[in-house]
Coordinates of C-alpha atoms and ligand atoms in Angstrom, one line a residue:
X18 CA 135.8 200.1 97.5
X19 CA 138.8 199.9 96.3
X20 CA 139.6 202.6 99.7
X21 CA 138.6 199.5 101.9
X22 CA 141.0 197.0 100.9
X23 CA 143.9 199.1 99.8
X24 CA 146.0 197.8 103.5
X25 CA 147.9 200.6 103.9
X26 CA 144.9 203.3 104.9
X27 CA 143.7 200.1 106.5
X28 CA 147.5 200.8 108.5
X29 CA 147.3 203.6 108.8
X30 CA 149.8 205.1 106.5
X31 CA 148.0 207.2 104.0
X32 CA 147.1 209.6 106.1
X33 CA 145.2 212.5 103.6
X34 CA 142.7 208.9 103.6
X35 CA 143.1 207.7 106.7
X36 CA 139.8 209.1 108.2
X37 CA 137.3 208.0 105.4
X38 CA 139.8 203.6 105.4
X39 CA 139.1 204.3 110.0
X40 CA 135.4 205.0 108.2
X41 CA 134.9 201.8 105.9
X42 CA 136.5 199.9 109.2
X43 CA 133.9 200.5 111.4
X44 CA 131.4 200.0 109.0
X45 CA 132.9 196.7 107.0
X46 CA 134.3 195.1 109.5
X47 CA 134.6 193.6 113.2
X48 CA 137.4 192.6 115.1
X49 CA 135.2 189.3 115.3
X50 CA 135.0 189.4 111.8
X51 CA 137.9 190.0 110.8
X52 CA 139.3 187.2 113.3
X53 CA 137.0 184.3 111.8
X54 CA 138.1 185.3 108.3
X55 CA 141.8 184.9 110.0
X56 CA 141.0 181.9 110.8
X57 CA 139.0 180.3 107.5
X58 CA 141.9 181.9 105.7
X59 CA 144.2 180.2 108.4
X60 CA 142.0 176.0 107.7
X61 CA 142.1 176.8 103.9
X62 CA 145.9 177.4 103.5
X63 CA 145.6 174.3 106.3
X64 CA 143.8 172.6 103.5
X65 CA 145.6 173.1 101.8
X66 CA 149.5 172.0 102.8
X67 CA 147.4 168.5 103.9
X68 CA 145.8 167.9 100.3
X69 CA 150.1 169.2 98.5
X70 CA 151.8 167.1 101.1
X71 CA 149.1 164.0 101.5
X72 CA 150.2 164.0 97.0
X73 CA 152.6 164.9 97.0
X74 CA 155.1 164.1 100.0
X75 CA 153.7 161.2 101.5
X76 CA 155.0 157.6 100.7
X77 CA 153.1 156.7 98.9
X78 CA 152.6 159.2 96.8
X79 CA 153.9 157.9 93.9
X80 CA 151.0 154.3 94.2
X81 CA 148.6 155.6 91.3
X82 CA 144.9 156.4 91.6
X83 CA 142.6 159.3 90.7
X84 CA 143.8 162.2 91.2
X85 CA 141.5 163.4 93.9
X86 CA 141.7 160.4 96.1
X87 CA 145.7 161.5 96.8
X88 CA 144.5 163.7 99.0
X89 CA 139.8 162.8 100.6
X90 CA 138.3 159.5 101.5
X91 CA 135.6 161.5 99.5
X92 CA 136.8 159.6 95.7
X93 CA 136.2 156.9 96.9
X94 CA 132.9 157.6 99.7
X95 CA 131.6 158.4 95.9
X96 CA 132.3 155.6 93.9
X97 CA 130.7 153.5 97.2
X98 CA 127.2 155.5 96.7
X99 CA 126.9 154.9 92.7
X100 CA 126.6 151.8 94.0
X101 CA 129.3 150.3 90.9
X102 CA 132.5 150.8 93.7
X103 CA 133.9 147.0 92.3
X104 CA 133.8 147.2 89.0
X105 CA 135.1 151.4 89.3
X106 CA 138.0 149.0 91.3
X107 CA 138.3 146.4 88.3
X108 CA 139.0 148.6 85.9
X109 CA 141.6 151.1 87.5
X110 CA 143.5 147.8 88.7
X111 CA 143.1 148.0 85.0
X112 CA 145.0 150.7 84.0
X113 CA 147.3 150.9 86.6
X114 CA 148.9 147.7 87.9
X115 CA 149.0 145.7 91.5
X116 CA 148.1 149.2 94.1
X117 CA 145.6 151.7 92.6
X118 CA 145.8 154.7 95.8
X119 CA 142.2 154.9 95.9
X120 CA 142.3 156.9 100.1
X121 CA 145.1 159.7 100.6
X122 CA 146.6 156.3 103.7
X123 CA 144.7 153.4 101.7
X124 CA 146.2 151.0 98.2
X125 CA 143.9 149.1 97.1
X126 CA 145.7 146.2 95.9
X127 CA 145.4 142.8 93.8
X128 CA 148.5 140.9 93.6
X129 CA 148.0 137.1 93.5
X130 CA 149.8 136.7 96.5
X131 CA 148.3 139.9 98.5
X132 CA 144.6 137.2 99.5
X133 CA 148.2 135.5 101.2
X134 CA 150.2 138.3 103.4
X135 CA 147.0 140.8 103.9
X136 CA 144.2 138.8 104.3
X137 CA 145.2 135.7 105.1
X138 CA 148.2 137.0 108.0
X139 CA 147.0 137.8 111.3
X140 CA 147.4 141.6 109.9
X141 CA 145.2 145.0 112.5
X142 CA 142.0 145.5 110.7
X143 CA 140.9 148.4 109.3
X144 CA 139.7 150.7 110.9
X145 CA 136.4 151.0 109.4
X146 CA 134.8 147.7 110.5
X147 CA 134.8 149.9 113.9
X148 CA 131.4 150.8 112.6
X149 CA 130.6 147.8 113.4
X150 CA 129.9 147.9 117.0
X151 CA 126.5 146.6 119.2
X152 CA 124.3 148.2 121.0
X153 CA 126.4 151.3 120.4
X154 CA 129.9 152.3 119.8
X155 CA 131.5 150.9 122.9
X156 CA 130.9 148.0 122.5
X157 CA 133.3 145.7 120.2
X158 CA 132.0 142.5 118.8
X159 CA 134.2 140.3 116.9
X160 CA 133.6 141.9 113.0
X161 CA 134.6 145.1 114.8
X162 CA 136.9 144.6 116.6
X163 CA 140.5 145.3 115.4
X164 CA 142.9 143.4 116.5
X165 CA 143.0 139.8 116.2
X166 CA 144.3 138.3 119.0
X167 CA 140.6 139.8 121.1
X168 CA 138.5 139.3 117.7
X169 CA 139.4 135.2 117.5
X170 CA 139.0 135.2 121.6
X171 CA 135.6 136.7 120.8
X172 CA 135.0 134.8 118.1
X173 CA 135.6 131.4 120.3
X174 CA 133.1 132.2 122.6
X175 CA 130.7 131.9 119.6
X176 CA 132.4 129.3 117.1
X177 CA 131.0 126.1 118.4
X178 CA 127.4 127.8 116.6
X179 CA 128.5 127.2 113.4
X180 CA 130.2 124.1 112.9
X181 CA 128.9 122.2 110.0
X182 CA 128.0 119.7 111.7
X183 CA 126.0 121.6 114.5
X184 CA 123.6 123.8 111.9
X185 CA 123.3 121.2 110.8
X186 CA 121.4 119.6 113.8
X187 CA 118.5 122.9 112.8
X188 CA 118.7 122.1 108.8
X189 CA 115.1 120.3 109.7
X190 CA 114.6 122.9 109.9
X191 CA 116.0 124.5 107.5
X192 CA 113.4 122.3 105.2
X193 CA 110.9 123.2 106.7
X194 CA 110.7 127.8 106.1
X195 CA 113.1 126.5 102.6
X196 CA 109.5 124.1 102.0
X197 CA 107.8 128.0 102.1
X198 CA 109.7 129.1 100.0
X199 CA 108.6 126.5 97.3
X200 CA 105.1 126.6 97.2
X201 CA 105.6 130.6 96.9
X202 CA 107.1 129.2 93.7
X203 CA 104.8 127.0 93.0
X204 CA 101.8 129.4 93.4
X205 CA 103.5 132.1 91.2
X206 CA 104.0 128.6 88.9
X207 CA 100.5 128.0 88.6
X208 CA 99.5 131.8 88.7
X209 CA 102.2 132.4 85.6
X210 CA 102.2 136.0 87.8
X211 CA 105.6 137.0 87.6
X212 CA 107.9 137.0 90.6
X213 CA 110.9 139.4 92.1
X214 CA 113.6 136.9 93.3
X215 CA 114.8 139.4 95.0
X216 CA 112.2 139.6 97.4
X217 CA 111.5 136.1 98.0
X218 CA 115.2 135.5 97.9
X219 CA 115.5 137.2 100.3
X220 CA 112.8 136.3 102.3
X221 CA 113.3 133.2 102.5
X222 CA 117.7 133.8 104.2
X223 CA 116.1 136.0 106.8
X224 CA 114.3 133.8 107.8
X225 CA 116.6 130.4 107.6
X226 CA 119.0 132.5 109.5
X227 CA 115.7 133.6 112.2
X228 CA 114.9 129.9 112.2
X229 CA 119.3 129.2 112.9
X230 CA 119.8 131.6 115.4
X231 CA 117.0 131.3 117.9
X232 CA 114.6 128.8 116.1
X233 CA 111.6 131.6 115.2
X234 CA 111.6 132.9 111.7
X235 CA 110.5 136.4 110.9
X236 CA 108.0 135.7 109.4
X237 CA 108.0 137.1 105.8
X238 CA 107.5 133.5 104.5
X239 CA 104.5 133.3 105.7
X240 CA 103.4 136.7 105.1
X241 CA 105.2 136.9 101.9
X242 CA 105.0 140.2 102.5
X243 CA 109.0 142.8 103.2
X244 CA 107.4 142.5 107.7
X245 CA 107.5 146.6 108.3
X246 CA 109.2 147.4 104.5
X247 CA 112.2 146.4 106.8
X248 CA 114.6 144.7 103.5
X249 CA 113.6 147.1 102.1
X250 CA 115.2 149.9 104.3
X251 CA 117.9 147.6 105.3
X252 CA 119.0 148.3 101.3
X253 CA 119.8 153.0 102.4
X254 CA 121.2 151.7 105.8
X255 CA 123.8 149.2 104.6
X256 CA 124.2 152.2 102.5
X257 CA 124.7 154.3 105.5
X258 CA 126.6 152.1 107.1
X259 CA 129.6 150.9 104.5
X260 CA 130.7 154.7 104.5
X261 CA 129.6 155.5 108.6
X262 CA 132.8 153.4 109.0
X263 CA 135.4 156.4 107.9
X264 CA 133.5 158.6 109.8
X265 CA 133.4 157.2 112.5
X266 CA 133.2 160.5 115.0
X267 CA 129.3 161.6 113.2
X268 CA 127.7 157.8 113.4
X269 CA 129.2 157.5 117.3
X270 CA 127.2 161.4 117.7
X271 CA 124.8 159.4 115.7
X272 CA 123.2 156.1 115.7
X273 CA 125.9 154.4 117.4
X274 CA 125.2 156.9 120.1
X275 CA 124.8 155.5 124.1
X276 CA 121.6 157.4 124.6
X277 CA 120.4 155.5 121.7
X278 CA 120.8 152.8 123.9
X279 CA 119.8 153.7 127.0
X280 CA 116.6 155.2 125.6
X281 CA 115.9 151.4 124.1
X282 CA 115.5 152.8 120.2
X283 CA 117.0 151.0 117.5
X284 CA 116.5 151.9 114.1
X285 CA 117.2 148.2 112.5
X286 CA 113.3 147.9 112.5
X287 CA 111.4 144.4 112.5
X288 CA 114.7 141.7 111.6
X289 CA 116.4 143.8 115.4
X290 CA 113.2 143.5 117.1
X291 CA 112.8 140.2 116.7
X292 CA 116.6 139.0 117.2
X293 CA 115.9 141.5 120.6
X294 CA 112.8 139.7 121.8
X295 CA 113.8 136.2 120.3
X296 CA 116.8 136.5 122.9
X297 CA 114.8 138.9 126.1
X298 CA 112.1 136.0 125.5
X299 CA 115.4 132.6 126.1
X300 CA 116.5 134.3 128.6
X301 CA 112.7 134.6 130.8
X302 CA 112.2 131.2 129.5
X303 CA 115.8 128.9 130.5
X304 CA 115.4 125.4 127.3
X305 CA 116.4 122.5 128.2
X306 CA 119.6 121.7 126.6
X307 CA 118.7 119.9 124.2
X308 CA 118.3 123.0 122.1
X309 CA 119.8 123.0 118.6
X310 CA 119.7 126.3 118.1
X311 CA 122.0 128.9 117.7
X312 CA 121.7 131.2 120.5
X313 CA 120.9 128.1 123.2
X314 CA 124.8 127.2 121.9
X315 CA 125.9 131.5 123.1
X316 CA 123.3 131.8 126.4
X317 CA 125.3 128.2 127.3
X318 CA 128.5 130.1 127.4
X319 CA 127.3 133.0 128.7
X320 CA 126.1 131.5 131.9
X321 CA 129.8 129.7 132.0
X322 CA 131.0 132.8 131.7
X323 CA 129.1 134.5 134.7
X324 CA 130.2 130.7 136.9
X325 CA 133.0 131.6 137.1
X326 CA 132.6 135.0 138.5
X327 CA 136.0 137.5 137.3
X328 CA 137.6 135.3 135.1
X329 CA 134.4 134.6 132.7
X330 CA 134.8 137.2 130.3
X331 CA 131.9 137.0 127.1
X332 CA 129.5 140.3 128.2
X333 CA 125.4 139.4 128.0
X334 CA 125.5 142.4 124.9
X335 CA 128.1 139.8 122.8
X336 CA 124.9 137.6 122.6
X337 CA 122.9 140.9 121.5
X338 CA 125.7 141.8 118.7
X339 CA 126.4 138.4 117.5
X340 CA 122.5 137.9 116.6
X341 CA 122.1 141.2 115.3
X342 CA 125.5 140.9 113.2
X343 CA 124.8 137.6 111.5
X344 CA 120.5 138.6 111.0
X345 CA 122.7 141.8 109.6
X346 CA 125.6 139.3 107.3
X347 CA 122.7 137.1 106.8
X348 CA 120.6 137.8 103.9
X349 CA 120.9 139.4 101.5
X350 CA 124.4 137.9 101.4
X351 CA 123.0 134.7 100.3
X352 CA 119.8 136.2 98.4
X353 CA 123.4 137.6 96.3
X354 CA 124.5 134.6 95.9
X355 CA 120.9 132.4 95.1
X356 CA 119.9 135.2 92.2
X357 CA 122.8 134.9 90.7
X358 CA 123.0 131.3 90.8
X359 CA 118.9 131.8 88.9
X360 CA 121.2 135.2 87.1
X361 CA 123.5 133.5 85.5
X362 CA 122.6 129.5 84.8
X363 CA 119.8 131.2 82.6
X364 CA 121.6 132.5 80.6
X365 CA 124.0 129.1 79.9
X366 CA 120.6 126.9 79.4
X367 CA 123.3 123.6 78.6
X368 CA 124.7 124.9 82.1
X369 CA 121.0 124.1 83.8
X370 CA 119.8 121.2 82.1
X371 CA 123.8 119.6 83.0
X372 CA 123.4 120.4 86.9
X373 CA 119.7 119.3 86.4
X374 CA 120.2 115.6 85.1
X375 CA 123.4 115.4 86.8
X376 CA 120.4 115.6 90.6
X377 CA 118.6 113.3 88.5
X378 CA 120.8 110.9 87.8
X379 CA 122.0 111.0 91.2
X380 CA 118.7 110.0 91.7
X381 CA 117.5 112.8 94.0
X382 CA 114.5 113.4 95.2
X383 CA 111.5 115.8 97.3
X384 CA 113.7 117.5 100.0
X385 CA 117.3 117.7 98.8
X386 CA 118.9 117.4 102.7
X387 CA 122.6 119.1 102.3
X388 CA 124.0 115.7 102.1
X389 CA 122.8 115.0 98.7
X390 CA 123.6 118.1 96.7
X391 CA 127.0 117.9 98.5
X392 CA 127.0 115.2 96.2
X393 CA 126.7 116.7 93.1
X394 CA 130.2 118.2 91.7
X395 CA 128.9 119.7 88.7
X396 CA 125.7 121.6 90.3
X397 CA 128.3 122.0 92.8
X398 CA 131.6 124.1 90.4
X399 CA 128.5 126.6 89.4
X400 CA 127.1 127.0 92.7
X401 CA 130.6 128.3 93.1
X402 CA 131.1 129.9 90.3
X403 CA 128.3 132.5 90.3
X404 CA 129.3 133.2 94.2
X405 CA 132.8 134.0 91.9
X406 CA 131.2 136.4 89.1
X407 CA 129.9 137.7 91.4
X408 CA 130.6 137.7 94.9
X409 CA 127.5 139.1 97.9
X410 CA 130.5 141.3 99.5
X411 CA 131.8 143.7 97.2
X412 CA 133.9 146.3 100.1
X413 CA 138.2 146.1 99.9
X414 CA 138.3 144.0 103.3
X415 CA 140.9 146.6 104.5
X416 CA 144.2 145.9 106.6
X417 CA 146.5 147.8 108.0
X418 CA 150.0 147.1 107.1
X419 CA 152.4 146.5 110.7
X420 CA 155.8 147.9 112.5
X421 CA 159.0 147.2 109.0
X422 CA 156.1 147.6 106.2
X423 CA 155.0 145.2 103.7
X424 CA 156.7 143.5 101.5
X425 CA 154.1 142.2 98.2
X426 CA 155.3 142.0 94.8
X427 CA 158.0 143.3 94.4
X428 CA 156.8 146.8 96.4
X429 CA 157.3 147.7 100.3
X430 CA 154.3 149.0 101.4
X431 CA 155.3 151.9 104.9
X432 CA 153.4 151.1 108.4
X433 CA 150.3 152.4 109.2
X434 CA 149.1 152.4 105.3
X435 CA 146.2 151.0 105.4
X436 CA 145.7 147.7 102.6
X437 CA 142.3 146.8 101.2
X438 CA 142.0 143.7 98.8
X439 CA 138.4 143.1 96.7
X440 CA 137.5 139.9 96.0
X441 CA 135.5 141.4 92.3
X442 CA 139.5 142.5 91.8
X443 CA 140.8 138.8 93.1
X444 CA 137.6 136.9 91.2
X445 CA 138.5 139.1 88.1
X446 CA 142.2 138.6 87.8
X447 CA 142.5 137.6 84.6
X448 CA 146.5 136.6 85.3
X449 CA 145.0 133.9 88.1
X450 CA 141.3 132.9 86.2
X451 CA 142.5 133.1 82.7
X452 CA 140.6 134.8 79.9
X453 CA 137.9 134.4 80.4
X454 CA 138.4 135.6 84.1
X455 CA 135.1 137.7 83.1
X456 CA 133.1 135.4 82.2
X457 CA 130.6 132.5 83.7
X458 CA 131.7 128.8 83.4
X459 CA 131.5 126.4 85.2
X460 CA 133.6 123.9 84.1
X461 CA 136.4 125.8 85.4
X462 CA 136.2 124.2 88.1
X463 CA 137.3 121.1 86.7
X464 CA 140.7 121.8 84.1
X465 CA 143.7 120.8 85.3
X466 CA 145.1 123.1 88.4
X467 CA 141.8 123.5 89.4
X468 CA 142.7 123.2 93.5
X469 CA 146.3 125.7 93.2
X470 CA 143.0 127.7 92.4
X471 CA 141.0 126.9 95.2
X472 CA 143.2 129.9 97.1
X473 CA 142.4 132.5 95.6
X474 CA 138.4 132.1 95.6
X475 CA 137.6 133.6 98.5
X476 CA 134.2 135.0 98.7
X477 CA 134.2 134.3 102.2
X478 CA 137.1 136.4 102.7
X479 CA 140.8 134.5 103.7
X480 CA 142.1 133.8 107.4
X481 CA 140.8 135.0 111.0
X482 CA 138.1 137.8 110.2
X483 CA 136.9 135.5 107.1
X484 CA 132.7 134.9 107.2
X485 CA 131.4 132.6 110.4
X486 CA 128.6 132.0 108.3
X487 CA 129.6 130.0 105.0
X488 CA 128.2 126.6 106.0
X489 CA 124.4 128.5 107.1
X490 CA 125.4 129.8 103.6
X491 CA 126.5 126.8 102.2
X492 CA 123.3 125.0 103.5
X493 CA 121.3 127.2 102.2
X494 CA 122.9 127.5 98.9
X495 CA 123.1 123.7 98.2
X496 CA 119.5 123.3 98.8
X497 CA 118.1 125.9 97.2
X498 CA 119.7 125.4 93.4
X499 CA 119.6 121.6 93.5
X500 CA 115.7 122.1 94.1
X501 CA 115.1 124.9 91.5
X502 CA 117.6 122.9 89.4
X503 CA 115.5 119.7 89.2
X504 CA 112.3 121.4 89.6
X505 CA 112.2 124.9 87.7
X506 CA 112.9 127.1 85.2
X507 CA 112.6 130.2 85.7
X508 CA 112.7 133.0 82.2
X509 CA 113.1 136.6 83.0
X510 CA 110.0 138.6 81.9
X511 CA 112.1 140.5 79.5
X512 CA 115.1 138.3 78.9
X513 CA 116.8 141.3 77.8
X514 CA 117.1 142.9 80.0
X515 CA 119.9 142.8 82.4
X516 CA 119.1 143.5 86.0
X517 CA 120.4 146.1 88.2
X518 CA 122.3 146.1 91.1
X519 CA 123.6 148.2 94.1
X520 CA 127.0 147.2 95.4
X521 CA 127.4 149.5 98.7
X522 CA 127.6 146.6 101.4
X523 CA 127.0 144.4 99.8
X524 CA 126.0 143.4 95.9
X525 CA 121.6 143.9 95.8
X526 CA 120.4 143.3 92.9
X527 CA 116.8 144.0 92.3
X528 CA 114.6 144.3 88.9
X529 CA 114.1 141.7 87.6
X530 CA 111.4 140.1 87.3
X531 CA 111.3 136.0 86.2
X532 CA 107.9 133.7 85.4
X533 CA 109.3 130.6 86.8
X534 CA 107.8 127.3 86.0
X535 CA 107.0 124.1 88.0
X536 CA 108.5 121.1 85.6
X537 CA 106.7 119.0 85.1
X538 CA 108.1 115.0 85.6
X539 CA 106.2 112.1 83.1
X540 CA 107.0 108.9 84.5
Ligands
LIG3 C1 126.8 134.3 100.3 C2 127.1 134.4 101.4 C3 128.4 135.4 102.3 C4 128.8 135.5 101.8 C5 129.4 135.7 100.4 C6 129.6 136.2 102.6 C7 130.6 136.8 102.8 C8 131.5 137.2 104.6 C9 132.3 138.2 104.5 C10 134.0 138.6 102.7 C11 132.9 138.6 105.8 C12 133.9 139.7 105.1 C13 135.1 139.1 106.1 C14 136.7 139.9 106.1 O1 136.6 141.4 106.6 O2 137.7 140.0 106.0 C15 132.1 137.7 106.1 C16 131.5 138.2 107.6 C17 130.5 138.3 108.2 N1 130.3 137.1 108.0 FE1 129.4 135.4 106.5 N2 128.7 136.4 104.3 C18 127.8 135.3 103.4 C19 126.8 134.4 104.4 C20 126.7 134.8 105.8 C21 125.7 134.4 107.2 C22 124.8 133.7 106.5 C23 126.1 134.5 108.2 C24 125.3 134.9 109.1 C25 125.8 134.2 110.3 C26 127.9 135.8 108.0 C27 127.9 136.2 109.6 C28 128.4 137.1 109.1 C29 129.3 137.4 109.7 C30 128.8 137.6 111.0 C31 131.2 138.2 110.0 C32 131.2 138.9 110.5 C33 132.7 138.4 110.8 C34 133.4 138.8 112.2 O3 132.6 138.6 112.8 O4 134.4 138.7 112.0 N3 127.9 135.8 107.1 N4 131.5 137.4 105.5

């Protein structure tokens, strides 16, 4: 063996051993193998050089953070998949301060001014967002578009459907859908069987989205089942999306491939199939112009743009992707917020009692309207506090530093750096919220100076990319939470058990079955 790897022998310098070496060469080495080894060696050296450069010579190499994160995105991916990225980031900021390097070119920022300077400013979004293109990588939509000017133009076509006055025109349909949720609670109250709120809240929020979008429920509440395992399958899909954005070439080859569109096989199941079918049906049977759901708005705008000829900008695929994004973004998020409300409120029975007394004192009877729930300040503070302590969006929101750099606090970050703001990190900041930042305390919203905290309350994000569906969520949360505190009592099957949740794309709690008891009102 030593002869085979003796460089002199290989070079033919040792004449006495040369024949042996030549023989060994012919047996163990081929020119192709040697070339592969050389290429392999070059790749290894290249990668090592890149890692060393990223770690020690990049313009952000002095920013602290986990060692591996300084040269590979894999550290961040692992955290996302572990499902505790939000808490991990909070600990890292506790340890390192305002700036933490979480990937070779990404810095997570917790400085209070980050909300204004990063999220509220018209910075380009990070390339991660491109993963949201639908039905495949060729089609941008407001969420996947990273240029704020183009994003705003695309959103303009969709926005009228999301205004509060327009959504409130769908309130009777929402109320009717929610009555199905409450009848499930009643049934469980009568039978004494535990209820999985994670499932039933997601059934309800999915069906409400169906009503708001195209006046059609998905059928989850009617059947009381997760049709085609759509909701349980959506969890691994969401985990996939949360990391695919960092490997978009893979996503474009795989699920975001034009071939998939051409074949008509969407991997997103019942929700999307139902949405697409509803759009097609509405296009076949035009409505009479009186419908107020989102789809009728979007199809009207599309028609206007078609009539404009070449000046019309809206494309048909925008209607599909708007429906897809709303369906994907609008069910688990609201369901997580509802669960957070119940979970934290049953741990603070005083708050539950005060909220109930407030509803009772206001004389709110029967189906609770959004307008009535808006007049219940303590209930609204409890909802806000649930959204603050357990924000449903767990990913950092990445933006790109523009030309000339971006100064935050005493640090200037160079052009091209991705800077992200994590909602949990801001909501858990003791500097912003005080020493009790990590506790559920609805009364904080009544303290002196509370109005000044509103700018740091960012469950919907902030600025041009913030959540367009927040009015839908507020309507649902207000109506449901007011009814829950007024009409029901919840206790966990195991009151000491902490819930489990995974923070991939959004935070999804599970496994905390509860007993529900309908309140008996004695006249
Ligand atoms: C409690 C419930 C919800 C929370 C906490 C929430 C939060 C968020 C956040 C943080 C973003 C990202 C902002 C960014 O990238 O900077 C977002 C985006 C989005 N949300 Fe929500 N959301 C909720 C409910 C909904 C609902 C009900 C809908 C239904 C329409 C919806 C539709 C969307 C869409 C379509 C986007 C992409 C934004 C865009 O088009 O630019 N969300 N949401």
